[in-house]
Structures are given as C-alpha cells and as structure tokens.
Coordinates of C-alpha atoms in Angstrom, one line a residue:
M82 CA 157.1 132.2 147.5
E83 CA 153.8 132.5 149.1
S84 CA 153.7 132.5 152.8
T85 CA 151.8 129.9 154.1
G86 CA 149.7 132.0 156.4
S87 CA 149.9 129.9 159.4
T88 CA 148.7 131.2 162.6
A89 CA 150.9 130.5 165.5
A90 CA 148.3 129.4 168.1
A91 CA 147.9 127.7 171.3
T92 CA 144.5 126.8 171.0
V93 CA 141.9 126.3 168.3
A94 CA 139.5 128.8 169.5
E95 CA 142.1 131.4 168.9
L96 CA 142.8 129.8 165.1
V97 CA 138.7 130.1 165.0
L98 CA 139.2 134.1 165.9
A99 CA 141.8 134.8 163.8
R100 CA 139.6 134.2 160.4
W101 CA 137.1 137.0 161.5
G102 CA 136.9 139.8 158.7
D103 CA 138.7 137.2 156.4
H104 CA 136.3 137.5 153.1
R105 CA 138.1 134.9 151.1
T106 CA 136.0 131.6 150.5
G107 CA 136.4 129.6 153.6
L108 CA 134.2 126.4 153.0
R109 CA 133.0 125.1 149.7
F110 CA 130.1 122.1 149.6
A111 CA 127.6 121.0 147.1
E112 CA 124.9 123.9 147.6
G113 CA 127.3 126.7 147.7
R114 CA 130.2 128.5 149.8
L115 CA 131.0 130.5 152.9
S116 CA 133.7 133.0 153.1
H117 CA 136.0 132.4 156.0
H118 CA 134.3 135.5 157.9
Q119 CA 130.7 133.8 157.8
V120 CA 132.1 130.6 159.0
T121 CA 133.5 132.4 161.9
A122 CA 130.1 134.1 162.2
G123 CA 128.3 131.1 162.3
A124 CA 130.2 129.4 165.0
A125 CA 130.0 132.5 167.1
A126 CA 125.9 132.3 167.2
R127 CA 126.1 128.3 167.8
A128 CA 128.8 129.0 170.8
A129 CA 126.6 131.4 171.6
L130 CA 123.8 128.8 172.1
L131 CA 126.0 126.2 173.5
A132 CA 126.6 128.6 176.4
D133 CA 122.6 128.6 177.1
L134 CA 122.2 125.2 176.3
L135 CA 125.1 123.4 178.4
P136 CA 124.4 122.3 181.9
R137 CA 126.2 124.9 184.2
H138 CA 127.4 121.9 186.2
G139 CA 127.9 119.1 183.5
E140 CA 130.4 118.2 181.3
P141 CA 130.7 120.8 178.4
H142 CA 130.3 117.8 175.8
I143 CA 128.2 117.8 172.5
G144 CA 127.9 114.7 170.3
V145 CA 127.9 115.4 166.4
L146 CA 125.9 112.7 164.4
L147 CA 126.0 114.2 161.1
D148 CA 128.0 113.4 157.8
N149 CA 130.3 115.9 156.3
T150 CA 127.9 118.7 155.7
P151 CA 128.5 122.4 156.5
E152 CA 127.3 122.3 159.9
Y153 CA 129.9 119.7 161.2
P154 CA 133.0 122.6 160.8
L155 CA 130.8 125.1 162.0
W156 CA 130.1 123.2 165.3
L157 CA 133.8 122.1 165.5
S158 CA 134.3 125.8 165.4
A159 CA 131.5 126.9 167.6
A160 CA 132.8 124.3 170.4
A161 CA 136.6 125.7 170.3
L162 CA 135.0 129.4 170.8
A163 CA 132.8 127.8 173.8
G164 CA 135.4 125.7 175.3
A165 CA 133.2 122.5 174.7
A166 CA 134.5 118.8 173.3
V167 CA 132.7 117.4 170.7
A168 CA 132.6 113.7 170.6
G169 CA 132.1 112.4 166.6
I170 CA 129.4 109.8 166.6
N171 CA 129.6 107.0 164.1
P172 CA 126.3 106.6 162.1
T173 CA 127.3 103.2 161.3
R174 CA 126.5 102.3 165.0
R175 CA 123.2 100.9 165.7
G176 CA 120.7 100.5 168.9
A177 CA 122.4 99.7 172.2
E178 CA 125.5 100.7 170.9
L179 CA 125.0 103.8 169.5
A180 CA 123.3 105.0 172.6
R181 CA 126.4 103.6 174.6
D182 CA 128.7 106.1 172.7
I183 CA 126.4 109.3 173.0
L184 CA 126.1 108.5 177.0
H185 CA 129.4 107.3 177.6
T186 CA 130.9 110.5 176.6
D187 CA 128.7 112.3 178.5
C188 CA 126.9 114.5 175.6
A189 CA 124.1 116.9 176.9
V190 CA 123.7 118.0 173.1
L191 CA 123.5 115.9 170.2
V192 CA 123.9 117.5 166.7
T193 CA 122.2 115.4 164.1
E194 CA 120.6 115.6 161.0
R195 CA 117.0 114.0 159.6
A196 CA 118.9 111.5 157.5
H197 CA 119.7 110.4 161.0
L198 CA 116.9 110.4 162.8
P199 CA 115.7 106.9 162.4
L200 CA 118.9 105.9 164.2
L201 CA 117.8 107.5 167.5
D202 CA 114.2 105.9 167.6
G203 CA 113.7 104.2 170.4
L204 CA 117.1 104.7 172.1
Q205 CA 117.1 106.1 176.0
L206 CA 119.0 109.1 175.9
P207 CA 118.0 111.0 179.0
S208 CA 118.5 114.8 179.2
V209 CA 120.1 114.8 176.1
R210 CA 119.0 117.8 174.0
I211 CA 118.7 117.1 170.0
L212 CA 118.9 119.7 167.4
V213 CA 118.4 118.4 164.1
T214 CA 120.3 120.9 161.7
D215 CA 117.6 120.8 158.4
T216 CA 115.0 121.7 160.2
D217 CA 113.1 124.8 160.8
A218 CA 113.1 124.3 164.2
Y219 CA 116.6 124.3 164.6
A220 CA 116.9 127.9 162.2
E221 CA 114.4 129.4 164.5
L222 CA 116.4 128.5 167.6
L223 CA 119.2 129.9 166.4
A224 CA 117.7 132.8 164.7
P225 CA 118.2 134.9 167.9
Y226 CA 122.0 134.1 168.2
A227 CA 122.7 135.4 164.7
G228 CA 124.2 138.5 165.8
A229 CA 126.7 137.4 168.3
K230 CA 130.4 138.5 167.9
P231 CA 132.8 135.7 168.2
E232 CA 134.5 135.5 171.9
I233 CA 136.6 132.6 173.1
A234 CA 135.4 131.4 176.9
R235 CA 137.3 132.7 179.3
S236 CA 137.2 128.9 180.6
V237 CA 139.6 128.2 177.2
T238 CA 143.1 126.9 177.6
P239 CA 145.6 124.9 175.3
R240 CA 144.6 121.7 177.9
S241 CA 140.8 122.7 177.5
R242 CA 139.3 119.0 176.0
M243 CA 138.5 119.7 172.1
L244 CA 138.0 116.3 170.7
L245 CA 136.5 112.8 171.8
Y246 CA 137.0 110.9 169.2
F247 CA 136.3 106.8 169.1
T248 CA 139.2 104.6 168.4
S249 CA 137.7 101.0 167.7
G250 CA 139.2 97.6 168.5
S251 CA 139.4 94.1 168.4
T252 CA 137.7 93.8 171.5
G253 CA 135.1 95.5 173.6
A254 CA 133.4 98.7 173.2
P255 CA 135.2 101.8 170.8
K256 CA 137.4 103.5 173.6
A257 CA 136.8 107.7 173.2
A258 CA 140.4 109.0 172.6
I259 CA 141.2 112.7 174.3
C260 CA 142.5 115.6 172.2
S261 CA 142.9 118.9 174.0
Q262 CA 142.6 122.4 171.9
G263 CA 146.2 122.7 172.3
R264 CA 147.4 119.1 170.8
L265 CA 144.8 119.8 167.7
A266 CA 146.2 123.6 167.2
A267 CA 149.8 122.1 167.3
A268 CA 148.9 119.2 165.0
G269 CA 147.3 121.4 162.5
G270 CA 150.4 123.8 162.6
S271 CA 152.9 120.9 162.2
L272 CA 151.2 119.8 159.0
V273 CA 151.1 123.1 157.9
G274 CA 155.0 123.7 158.0
H275 CA 155.2 119.7 156.8
F276 CA 153.5 120.2 153.6
G277 CA 154.1 124.1 152.9
I278 CA 150.1 124.8 153.2
R279 CA 149.3 128.0 152.2
P280 CA 146.1 130.2 152.2
A281 CA 145.6 130.0 148.5
D282 CA 145.3 125.8 149.0
T283 CA 142.0 124.1 149.8
H284 CA 141.4 120.7 151.6
Y285 CA 139.1 118.6 150.6
V286 CA 137.4 116.5 153.4
C287 CA 136.3 113.3 151.9
M288 CA 136.9 111.0 154.9
P289 CA 134.0 111.1 157.8
M290 CA 134.5 113.9 160.0
F291 CA 133.7 111.9 163.1
H292 CA 137.1 110.3 162.9
G293 CA 140.3 111.7 163.9
N294 CA 141.8 111.9 160.3
A295 CA 139.4 114.0 158.8
V296 CA 140.1 116.7 161.6
I297 CA 143.5 116.3 162.7
A298 CA 145.2 116.0 159.2
D299 CA 142.9 117.8 157.2
W300 CA 140.4 120.8 158.8
A301 CA 143.1 121.4 161.4
P302 CA 145.6 122.5 159.2
A303 CA 143.2 124.1 156.8
L304 CA 142.4 126.4 160.0
A305 CA 145.9 127.1 160.8
A306 CA 146.7 128.0 157.3
G307 CA 144.1 130.2 156.4
A308 CA 143.0 127.7 153.7
G309 CA 139.7 126.7 152.6
V310 CA 137.7 123.4 153.2
A311 CA 135.9 121.3 150.6
L312 CA 133.2 119.1 151.8
R313 CA 132.2 115.4 150.4
R314 CA 129.1 114.4 152.2
R315 CA 130.2 111.1 151.9
F316 CA 133.0 109.6 149.8
S317 CA 132.7 108.4 146.7
A318 CA 135.6 106.9 144.6
S319 CA 133.4 107.8 141.4
H320 CA 133.3 111.7 142.1
F321 CA 136.5 111.7 143.6
L322 CA 138.3 113.6 140.4
D323 CA 135.1 115.5 139.5
D324 CA 134.9 117.1 143.2
V325 CA 138.7 118.0 143.2
R326 CA 138.4 120.1 139.7
E327 CA 135.4 121.3 141.1
F328 CA 136.8 122.6 144.4
R329 CA 140.1 123.3 143.1
A330 CA 141.2 121.3 145.8
T331 CA 145.1 121.1 146.4
Y332 CA 145.7 118.6 149.3
F333 CA 143.4 115.8 151.1
T334 CA 143.7 112.8 153.1
Y335 CA 142.8 109.1 153.2
V336 CA 142.7 106.4 155.3
G337 CA 142.2 102.8 154.4
R338 CA 141.3 101.2 150.9
A339 CA 139.7 104.8 149.8
V340 CA 143.2 105.4 147.5
Q341 CA 142.0 101.4 145.9
Y342 CA 138.4 102.3 145.3
V343 CA 139.7 105.5 143.3
L344 CA 142.1 103.5 141.3
A345 CA 139.5 100.8 140.4
T346 CA 137.2 103.8 138.5
E347 CA 137.8 103.9 135.0
A348 CA 141.0 105.2 133.8
R349 CA 140.5 108.9 131.9
P350 CA 143.2 110.2 129.2
D351 CA 142.8 113.6 131.2
D352 CA 143.3 112.1 135.0
R353 CA 146.6 114.0 135.3
E354 CA 144.9 117.4 134.6
N355 CA 143.7 118.3 138.4
P356 CA 145.2 120.9 140.8
L357 CA 145.8 118.4 143.7
R358 CA 149.3 119.1 145.0
V359 CA 149.3 116.0 147.7
G360 CA 147.7 113.4 149.4
F361 CA 148.6 112.5 153.0
G362 CA 147.3 109.2 154.6
T363 CA 147.9 105.7 155.9
E364 CA 147.5 102.1 154.4
A365 CA 147.6 102.8 150.8
G366 CA 150.8 100.7 150.2
A367 CA 153.6 101.3 148.3
V368 CA 152.3 99.3 145.1
D369 CA 149.0 102.0 145.2
A370 CA 150.9 105.1 145.9
A371 CA 152.9 104.7 142.9
R372 CA 150.0 103.6 140.6
F373 CA 148.2 106.9 142.2
E374 CA 151.1 109.0 141.5
E375 CA 151.8 107.4 138.0
R376 CA 147.6 107.8 136.9
F377 CA 147.1 111.3 138.5
G378 CA 150.1 112.8 138.9
V379 CA 149.8 113.2 142.6
R380 CA 152.6 112.0 145.3
L381 CA 150.9 110.2 148.5
V382 CA 152.8 110.6 151.7
E383 CA 152.0 107.9 153.8
G384 CA 152.5 108.7 157.5
Y385 CA 151.7 107.0 160.4
G386 CA 150.4 107.8 164.0
S387 CA 148.5 106.2 166.3
S388 CA 144.9 107.3 166.6
E389 CA 145.6 108.3 170.4
G390 CA 148.5 110.7 169.1
G391 CA 150.9 108.6 171.2
A392 CA 153.2 107.7 168.4
A393 CA 153.9 109.5 165.0
I394 CA 156.0 108.8 161.9
Q395 CA 156.5 111.1 159.0
R396 CA 157.8 109.6 155.8
S397 CA 160.9 111.1 154.3
P398 CA 161.9 111.2 150.8
D399 CA 164.9 109.2 150.9
A400 CA 162.7 106.2 152.8
P401 CA 163.1 102.8 150.6
P402 CA 159.6 102.2 149.2
N403 CA 157.8 100.1 151.6
A404 CA 159.4 102.2 154.9
I405 CA 157.2 104.6 156.6
G406 CA 160.4 106.8 157.7
R407 CA 162.6 106.9 160.8
S408 CA 161.4 108.4 164.1
A409 CA 161.3 112.1 164.5
P410 CA 164.6 113.4 166.4
G411 CA 164.0 113.2 169.9
D412 CA 161.5 110.4 170.0
D413 CA 162.4 106.8 171.7
L414 CA 160.3 104.7 169.3
A415 CA 161.2 101.2 169.8
V416 CA 160.1 97.3 168.1
V417 CA 159.8 95.2 171.0
D418 CA 158.5 92.0 171.7
P419 CA 155.7 92.5 174.1
Q420 CA 156.9 89.0 175.7
T421 CA 160.4 89.9 176.7
L422 CA 160.2 93.6 176.6
D423 CA 163.7 93.1 174.7
E424 CA 164.1 95.3 171.0
C425 CA 163.3 93.0 168.4
E426 CA 166.1 92.1 165.9
T427 CA 166.9 94.4 163.2
A428 CA 165.7 93.4 159.5
L429 CA 167.3 91.2 157.5
F430 CA 166.4 91.4 153.6
A431 CA 167.2 89.0 150.5
A432 CA 168.3 90.8 147.4
D433 CA 165.1 90.3 146.5
G434 CA 163.6 92.5 149.0
R435 CA 162.0 89.9 150.7
L436 CA 162.5 89.9 154.4
L437 CA 164.2 87.0 155.8
N438 CA 163.5 86.9 159.9
G439 CA 160.1 88.1 160.3
A440 CA 159.6 85.8 163.2
T441 CA 162.5 87.8 165.0
A442 CA 162.3 91.3 163.7
I443 CA 158.7 91.8 163.5
G444 CA 157.2 93.3 166.9
E445 CA 155.0 95.8 168.8
L446 CA 156.3 99.8 168.1
V447 CA 156.5 101.2 171.6
N448 CA 156.9 104.9 172.5
R449 CA 159.3 104.9 175.6
G450 CA 159.6 108.6 175.9
R451 CA 157.5 111.5 176.3
S452 CA 154.1 110.4 174.7
P453 CA 151.8 113.3 173.8
F454 CA 148.8 110.3 174.8
E455 CA 146.1 112.4 176.6
G456 CA 144.1 109.6 177.6
Y457 CA 140.7 108.5 177.0
W458 CA 137.3 109.3 178.6
R459 CA 136.5 107.6 181.7
N460 CA 138.3 104.4 180.9
E461 CA 140.6 103.7 183.2
E462 CA 141.3 100.2 182.3
A463 CA 142.1 100.8 179.0
E464 CA 144.5 103.6 179.4
A465 CA 146.3 101.5 181.7
E466 CA 146.7 99.0 179.2
R467 CA 148.0 101.7 176.5
L468 CA 150.8 102.7 178.8
R469 CA 152.0 99.5 180.7
G470 CA 155.0 100.0 182.4
G471 CA 155.5 103.4 181.5
W472 CA 155.8 103.0 177.9
Y473 CA 152.9 104.0 175.3
W474 CA 151.9 100.7 173.4
T475 CA 150.9 101.4 169.8
G476 CA 149.0 98.1 168.9
D477 CA 150.7 98.0 165.6
L478 CA 153.4 95.6 164.5
F479 CA 156.7 97.0 162.7
Y480 CA 160.0 95.9 161.9
R481 CA 163.3 98.3 161.5
D482 CA 165.9 98.2 159.2
A483 CA 170.0 98.7 159.7
D484 CA 169.3 102.6 158.9
G485 CA 166.8 103.3 161.3
Y486 CA 163.8 103.0 158.8
L487 CA 160.1 101.6 160.4
Y488 CA 158.3 99.6 158.3
F489 CA 154.4 98.8 158.9
A490 CA 153.7 95.0 159.4
G491 CA 149.9 95.5 160.4
R492 CA 147.8 95.7 163.8
T493 CA 148.7 93.2 166.7
D494 CA 145.7 91.1 165.9
D495 CA 146.7 91.0 162.4
R496 CA 149.7 88.8 163.3
L497 CA 149.5 85.3 161.8
R498 CA 151.4 82.0 163.1
V499 CA 151.6 79.6 160.3
D500 CA 153.3 76.2 160.7
S501 CA 155.4 77.9 164.0
E502 CA 156.2 80.9 162.1
N503 CA 155.2 84.4 162.7
L504 CA 153.9 86.3 159.9
A505 CA 152.1 90.0 159.3
A506 CA 149.3 90.4 157.2
A507 CA 150.5 93.7 156.0
V508 CA 153.6 92.2 154.5
I509 CA 152.1 89.5 152.4
E510 CA 149.3 92.3 151.6
N511 CA 152.0 94.5 150.1
I512 CA 152.8 91.3 147.9
L513 CA 149.3 90.7 146.9
A514 CA 148.7 94.1 146.0
R515 CA 150.8 94.1 142.8
Y516 CA 148.3 91.1 141.7
E517 CA 146.7 93.2 138.3
G518 CA 143.7 90.9 138.9
A519 CA 143.0 92.6 142.1
A520 CA 141.7 95.8 142.9
A521 CA 141.6 95.4 146.6
V522 CA 143.0 92.5 149.1
A523 CA 143.2 91.9 152.4
V524 CA 144.8 89.4 154.4
Y525 CA 143.9 87.9 157.5
A526 CA 144.2 84.3 159.8
V527 CA 141.5 81.5 160.0
P528 CA 142.4 78.9 162.3
D529 CA 144.3 75.4 160.9
P530 CA 142.8 72.8 161.2
V531 CA 145.6 71.1 163.5
A532 CA 147.3 73.9 165.1
G533 CA 147.9 77.7 164.4
D534 CA 146.5 79.5 161.4
Q535 CA 146.1 79.7 157.9
V536 CA 146.4 82.1 155.5
M537 CA 142.7 83.6 153.9
A538 CA 142.7 86.7 151.8
A539 CA 139.8 88.5 150.7
L540 CA 140.1 90.0 146.9
A541 CA 138.1 92.1 145.0
P542 CA 138.8 91.8 141.2
P543 CA 138.7 95.3 138.9
P544 CA 135.1 96.0 137.8
G545 CA 134.1 93.4 134.6
I546 CA 137.2 91.3 135.5
P547 CA 136.5 87.5 136.9
F548 CA 139.0 86.3 139.5
D549 CA 141.0 83.6 137.4
P550 CA 142.5 81.0 139.7
L551 CA 144.7 79.7 137.4
D552 CA 146.6 83.2 136.7
F553 CA 146.5 83.9 140.5
A554 CA 148.4 80.7 141.4
E555 CA 150.9 81.6 138.4
F556 CA 151.3 84.9 140.0
L557 CA 152.1 83.9 143.6
L558 CA 154.9 81.6 142.0
S559 CA 156.7 84.4 140.2
Q560 CA 156.7 86.1 143.3
P561 CA 160.4 86.0 144.8
D562 CA 159.6 87.5 148.2
L563 CA 156.6 85.3 149.0
G564 CA 157.5 83.2 151.6
T565 CA 156.8 79.7 151.7
K566 CA 154.2 79.7 154.1
M567 CA 152.6 83.1 152.8
A568 CA 150.5 81.9 149.9
P569 CA 146.8 81.9 150.7
S570 CA 145.2 78.8 151.5
F571 CA 141.8 80.4 151.0
V572 CA 140.8 83.5 148.6
R573 CA 137.7 84.7 149.1
V574 CA 136.6 86.8 145.5
V575 CA 134.5 89.4 146.8
E576 CA 132.8 92.2 144.8
R577 CA 133.3 95.0 147.1
M578 CA 135.9 94.9 150.0
P579 CA 134.1 95.0 153.2
V580 CA 135.0 98.3 155.4
T581 CA 134.1 100.1 158.1
A582 CA 133.0 103.5 158.1
T583 CA 136.2 105.0 158.2
N584 CA 137.1 102.9 155.0
K585 CA 139.6 100.5 156.9
V586 CA 139.1 96.8 155.9
A587 CA 136.4 95.2 158.3
R588 CA 138.9 92.7 159.4
A589 CA 137.0 91.1 162.5
A590 CA 133.8 90.6 159.9
L591 CA 136.0 88.7 157.6
R592 CA 137.7 86.7 160.4
G593 CA 134.7 85.9 161.9
E594 CA 133.1 84.3 158.7
G595 CA 136.3 82.7 157.7
F596 CA 135.8 80.6 154.5
R597 CA 132.1 80.0 155.5
C598 CA 130.5 82.8 153.6
E599 CA 128.2 83.3 151.1
D600 CA 131.0 84.8 148.4
P601 CA 133.0 82.5 146.1
V602 CA 135.9 80.5 148.3
W603 CA 138.6 79.2 146.3
W604 CA 140.6 76.7 148.1
R605 CA 144.2 75.5 148.2
P606 CA 144.5 72.3 149.6
P607 CA 147.8 71.2 151.6
G608 CA 150.7 70.0 148.9
S609 CA 149.1 72.0 145.6
S610 CA 150.0 74.9 144.1
S611 CA 146.5 75.1 142.6
Y612 CA 143.1 76.6 143.6
R613 CA 139.9 74.8 143.4
R614 CA 136.6 75.8 144.3
L615 CA 135.3 75.2 148.1
A616 CA 132.3 74.0 147.2
R617 CA 129.9 71.8 149.9
P618 CA 131.7 68.0 149.5
G619 CA 134.9 69.9 150.0
L620 CA 133.6 72.1 152.8
T621 CA 132.3 69.1 154.5
E622 CA 135.8 67.0 154.0
L623 CA 137.4 70.1 156.0
L624 CA 134.8 70.7 158.7
A625 CA 135.5 67.0 159.2
Q626 CA 139.1 67.7 160.0
Y627 CA 138.8 70.5 162.3
R628 CA 136.2 68.3 164.2
A629 CA 138.4 65.0 164.5
Q630 CA 141.4 67.7 165.9
G631 CA 139.0 69.0 168.7
R632 CA 139.3 72.4 166.9
R633 CA 135.8 73.0 165.5
D634 CA 134.6 75.6 167.6
L635 CA 137.6 78.0 166.5
L636 CA 135.8 78.5 163.4
D637 CA 133.0 80.3 165.3
P638 CA 133.4 84.0 166.1

C-alpha cells in the first residue's frame, strides 16, 4: 500500500518548506500547472516581499480578495513562511461592509485581482497597500524577489496566527475566527490519516478559499500529504465532472447545497467513470448523499465541525443513515437545553424512523471539555457569548440516540415553534428531500397570524419540470415520519435556491421575504390538505389576519 506521505509538522510553514525540491505536479488550474517546488518558490518570493511591505510595529495581517486562482494558495503559503495571517475577504460583501471586514482585521496589505477592483471603488482604506495580481505592476513588484530561497521567519511558532476567517451569523457583523498555524497543520494531518490521503492524490478545490472549509478541509490535508491541488475559480455544477476528469481529482470538499446542484445536472451514462474516491463536507443530507453515490460511485462523508473549531464530529461507518456520528473519545459533547442547562432527553423513534420527542430531545450542541477554539479577532463580546459558562456553545441544534449517535437538526435560529411544539428545520428538510420534484429544498419559519410560527419551504424543481402542488400534497401524505405540524403551510417555488457565497442557503433573506416575494407561492390554508396559489386576494385576506391580531409588523425583516 502506498504511503500517505504525510509530514508530521508543528506549523504550516514547515509543511510548505517540505515541498521544496519536489518536482511532481503540485497545483493544477485552467491555465496550466506548477510543481510543488515552483509553488514553494513562489511562496518564498511573496514571503520576502511581505517582509518589506508589512509595517514593523503593526499586525502582520494581509487580506486576500481573490477567486480560487493560483495566487490564493501561493499567498497562503507565503503568509505561513512569513509568520503573517491571511484574512479571507468575501467578494459578495459590498461598500461599507466590505471596508469594515478589511479594516477590522487590520490588513496592511490587500491582495486582489482586476475583476474585484470595482468592489473597492470609493472605499476608505487608509494605509492599506493594494496589490493587483493580474497586472504588470504586480509582476514588476515581485520580480526582484524571484530568487528568494524559502525560509521560515524566526517569529513563527505553532501559536502564530495563520487564518482570520469570517463566520456569518443571523445578526450582527461577521466575526473573524482565529486559526493558528499549529491548529491548521494538525487539522490537515488528521484528515490525511482519516481518509488515507496519498501523495498521488489530487484535491479538487471548488469551494471558495476565503471560507474555512476549502482551506482547512481541502488545501491543508493536501499540503500535509504532499498531494496535488486543482483549482476551480468559482464553483460550477455543470463543469464539476469535467473538471474532476481533467484534473484526475480523487478528493473534494463541499458545503451546503453544492451537492444538490451537481445532482440537478443532466445525468450521463458514464457518470460513474471518474477518478473520485471520496467527498467530504456538510449539509448534503442522507438522501442526496445516497443519490450521489448511486450516480457517481463516490462516497460522501458527512462530517460536522463548527466554523470556529470548537466542536467536531466525523461520521463513522456504522452510524445510522441520518446520524453524523459519535463524539470522539475524550470529547465531552452534550445536547443541552439552553434555558435549564440540563441535557436533553434521549431521542425516541417510531418504527418508521420518525423522531417522537423532538420538543424535548432537540437542543444545542455544546463542548463541555477542552475546546480548540482560538477566539475571535477583536471581538471579546462574541467570544464570551461563545464560551459562556465555561462551555463552548456551537449554535447548532442536535439530538442524540440511545447509542450515543448525534443527529444534526439545524442552526439554533432555524428552530420553529408550531402550535407550541418545537421543530427543527433540518429534520423537515431531510423528509422533503425525498420528493423527486425537488432539486433543492430549504425550510424556515414565518410568523403565524396568532402565535408562534408556520412552516415555509422554498423548493427548486429540477430543470424543465414544473411544480405540481397536487403531487406535492400527495407526497406529504405518504411520508410516515412527517409529523402533523411539519407540513409546509407555504411553498415558495424558486428557479434556483438562493445561497450565500459559500453555497449555504440564504435563510435570512428567505425568512425576511416570507410569502411576500416575487416567486410563485402556494398556500395550504388551515384545515386543508391541498395547496392553492397565493394570489393577491388571498394575500390581502392573510395580511388582514395578521393585522387583526397585532402581528403584522412581524412580517417585516
């Protein structure tokens, strides 16, 4: 059996240096390829440039506002050698919010490309040096450093900041989570062992690199194993299989609805003829994971990890279909009621698999033991909230069965309360995902006219297949594990599911628009089992009910 080639290293900088002299292909992209040695040489040149650009007494932070181009991993490697931290800047942010992200993370240098320059127009970024990678000026600036040998700065230790990656929340500005060189190197090494990653493997990086998933779960293990990396500038479902074949990719990561979009592409007779061995990610769901494996012959491994690194669960082969897995030995993960701090009841299931006691079994996942969470950059309030009472609070809902297996039930702000019963959006989504007339589904709460919430679903039909409300209603009636309060009162039919830049469903936007949106909405009035189109007369009648109960203002975001 081929050795994994994993390098035991305390820092990312050591992993970068270990690839010096390795002339195998290390980086593939649309325009060509670079060897591992060339990548390390490019990193050395950029690290030397950084030594001259970074302020002597300021924070050694650089912002990277790039698509997944070769410059991204080159600057990650350069920052590791130089002892600098990379703040991944989200290109979907605009105006004052974008400026805030750059300034909040104390970026002295911002690396970008011409395609993103319009985003910076009019922004006040005092003392920020902007480097535009696809320009002659950049090439001229870098040229004098081309012969630099790779060296690790004397300041680099395992505790050196490596990443400042933004995590989105339901309220407030995004928080910049800290990841050190030691934690990133350890995460990469752990995944090498878990998946048996080898030097001959190629990791397909199609998720955006400003997000922690692509760097921590895809780039880092490739670096640790000496495997190759293949870049897709931006995720494309229609080009996914072609890219995999062209790059001979064996491993990829995904987040959110990426798997659903690939499944929505037209099937080919030779779909299973591909080099992929495994996909690793979150939120694909058991139904779509099974469909993906059946169609492409590729196993998807659903893991769980809070963005900040405070809790993690990896799926075990013997886990029930909808479970993530058990907590790792030595971890102290618990599902608790945030109000009482008591552990929630053990999940009880009907013979058909339906969760019987969701109201008392679903709670927030906490880590009561030692947490690898390294804090937020300049946000003590958010850090204290995350670590309240000495526990790490994930912000995610789970339930646990009698054998200790943990089941994901959504975000804490994805909880619905219907007729005094607590429901979790993810549980309902897993059921609706079985519907063949849906390529993607998202479930969220809208206010009830009297009290609590009603269930609303956004549904994206497969291309060329119109939504059939009668067929959907019959599907709901045939699902034995769909509780009486779980059936959506509203169904919004979208051409494409709205997602964030990291391919997670844009739930805040969906909740904010509710049933008052431009897309077609189908309504199941109380006491009815069938859906009717929510036209203007029905909408007027519905709004009048909210107004009469004094809850009309709850519909406004």
